[in-house]
């Protein structure tokens, strides 16, 4: 559905202010298309700056790398700054906070549990032997193994889209495990055993039921399901 | 009275800002075993370092012969000779081991056939003092900023550091505390999630608040880049050094401003005007599109001004890179492909990207020496302020002079961040300063009364007759019109009056959102106030500098004037809101290298 400058689109937005609302509700706003290629974030900014300054959401880089504005738009998780309004082919956009995360206010949710799970996988290079006086060498092929893993922006879109993540409060979730894989498959890392131990449990890699929601939710087009499968293979290869 | 909760906490070091510079400092204070609080408006990995693309400079010589002295020469020349050469020597000399350290910490650098760190060409980087193009920018595809930010943050999560570094994410700094002797003693911050004030007392405060070009219509900055570090320091009586030098990046995406890395030109892309002409050969006959950013931006702006711009409004330029080939673009510039496709619908493996000069970076900032200590001047003498440090874009050790070279900013934030953290730790351990122990009961009353009053006024007061949007929208347009690539006395004089008008209007701004939980309207209020101060400092300093140097170009004074203007601006914000300008000597003597004397800049 092509949108022209001047067209109107309704944003139906989840609202909740814990200081005054007993329960969440939806409020409709009319967004005017002011240029071609308008993103959902531009629409939210238009509402906040011109209609209702109380509307609350996170945003920073507005180019899909800081991961602040993960949210659910017409049923799909993504970052609002990289989502064209017209791509939804609809006159109405229903915008909700990330499912499965506690809500702080409106579209802002609490990332504490999500981030604690990220810390569990030890997302940093572990070295056991001192590095050389120059850079460690790594072949182009070995470096390629990190493509599709290191680009994660911690926006939460994948974990929030995962029914296993909703059902099991202890499940580490796709994001944390993608970050585990980022180091497990780094040829420079010497801490893979402890990292694999951290994900080798019913709340880790074995909780993934290949529902594949995380793949379509990732705004960076990464593939957490594949990363989890690779971790499973690696565990089997090393342990048994 | 709004019920504002106050909490008091004590740390050894408080770092304001969790981008690359703040995290590089936190690694140091954490390794030194000092209890550190890192206050940030956003979770660390959301800081704007994440958006840097091209790379980080160091004379590693992985691609061809290279030496730090060549890098230093380029940096001095790029900065149009007003940079402090002691800082520039320290900076370029320490670059290689900084890259090695980042690699050791896990940074996923792109690699060469031999497995070494991959380096690409970038603007203004040459071999043998201007002879040929150097490959000096160490790159992680075109996601170098993301990689560096995540690597530094992850480093602080290691068990040896994590126990000392506490993150206060989504806290907004509102005041720098200084004691009667002029020593830094802490920071007052607003807890965005829960509402309420936190007063952090500490031996040392490190500012690392990044950039502030959200006051321009088209800019590459994130929403959080509003210069709060400049504003808090300026309000505490600390001058801002060289605020007039604002870099306009040649290739922001037309209309929206998102950055397209200079790495595109480093890898062989080039600029075309409406006639399909490679116009940079007129402005930089030797290196063309790889001249320094001020030269390229001026070249583009001149083409547009003379009617050779592209599009119905003839107001932009094209960046061609399809000749590099689909596979190469997807391997080395994948992020660029995504940005161009998403924001202007251009598949850059087939078509050129529309670009325009875009506000990007501040060469000036909170004045520091090479130890990362914030300095004030006693006469012409720089004196360190005890306990106060600054690093990264918000600071100015003047390693960039009047114009920064591409890929020197990531280097700046790691090196100055490390210096600030290291030297703060050293000072605390060696000098054993007295901890600022204030009387318990009266702390909020004594140290944060002004902040409390302001918050009460905002929460209890009316919604206001002026919207922030009204001022902010207009500010962006007028700064763009009067303070961008070409400047002239008349425009800047007018701009100063316009800014004073904004301050008048701003008095009638109130809050619609009275909630204390995650009140982003409150945050935008302080963002806008800060940008008004930033705009005023920039404009006042630019108006007074009657020469053209680096990024500061005046139509009415088109030449560099070394006889009168080889000096730094020190811009003071007075209590009545006016700006007072002083001028301070350039540190022209390097640590060991011979001084590079000013020459005419030709690229």
Short mmCIF file of C-alpha atoms in Angstrom, two decimals, chain A residues 45-46 49-50, chain B residues 214-217 467-480 502 528 532:
data_model
loop_
_atom_site.label_atom_id
_atom_site.label_comp_id
_atom_site.label_asym_id
_atom_site.label_seq_id
_atom_site.Cartn_x
_atom_site.Cartn_y
_atom_site.Cartn_z
CA UNK A 45 8.07 11.31 17.50
CA UNK A 46 5.37 13.22 15.63
CA UNK A 49 6.31 16.35 19.87
CA UNK A 50 3.09 17.62 18.31
CA UNK B 214 21.12 17.64 17.73
CA UNK B 215 20.80 21.42 17.31
CA UNK B 216 21.25 21.11 13.52
CA UNK B 217 18.58 20.21 10.98
CA UNK B 467 5.89 23.70 23.29
CA UNK B 468 9.43 22.41 23.18
CA UNK B 469 8.85 21.33 19.60
CA UNK B 470 8.26 24.96 18.58
CA UNK B 471 11.68 26.03 19.84
CA UNK B 472 13.59 22.90 18.87
CA UNK B 473 12.32 22.78 15.27
CA UNK B 474 13.20 26.41 14.79
CA UNK B 475 16.60 26.04 16.46
CA UNK B 476 17.53 23.28 14.01
CA UNK B 477 16.62 25.43 11.02
CA UNK B 478 18.35 28.59 12.16
CA UNK B 479 21.54 26.83 13.24
CA UNK B 480 21.58 25.06 9.89
CA UNK B 502 14.71 30.98 22.38
CA UNK B 528 16.72 21.24 24.82
CA UNK B 532 20.44 26.16 23.71
#
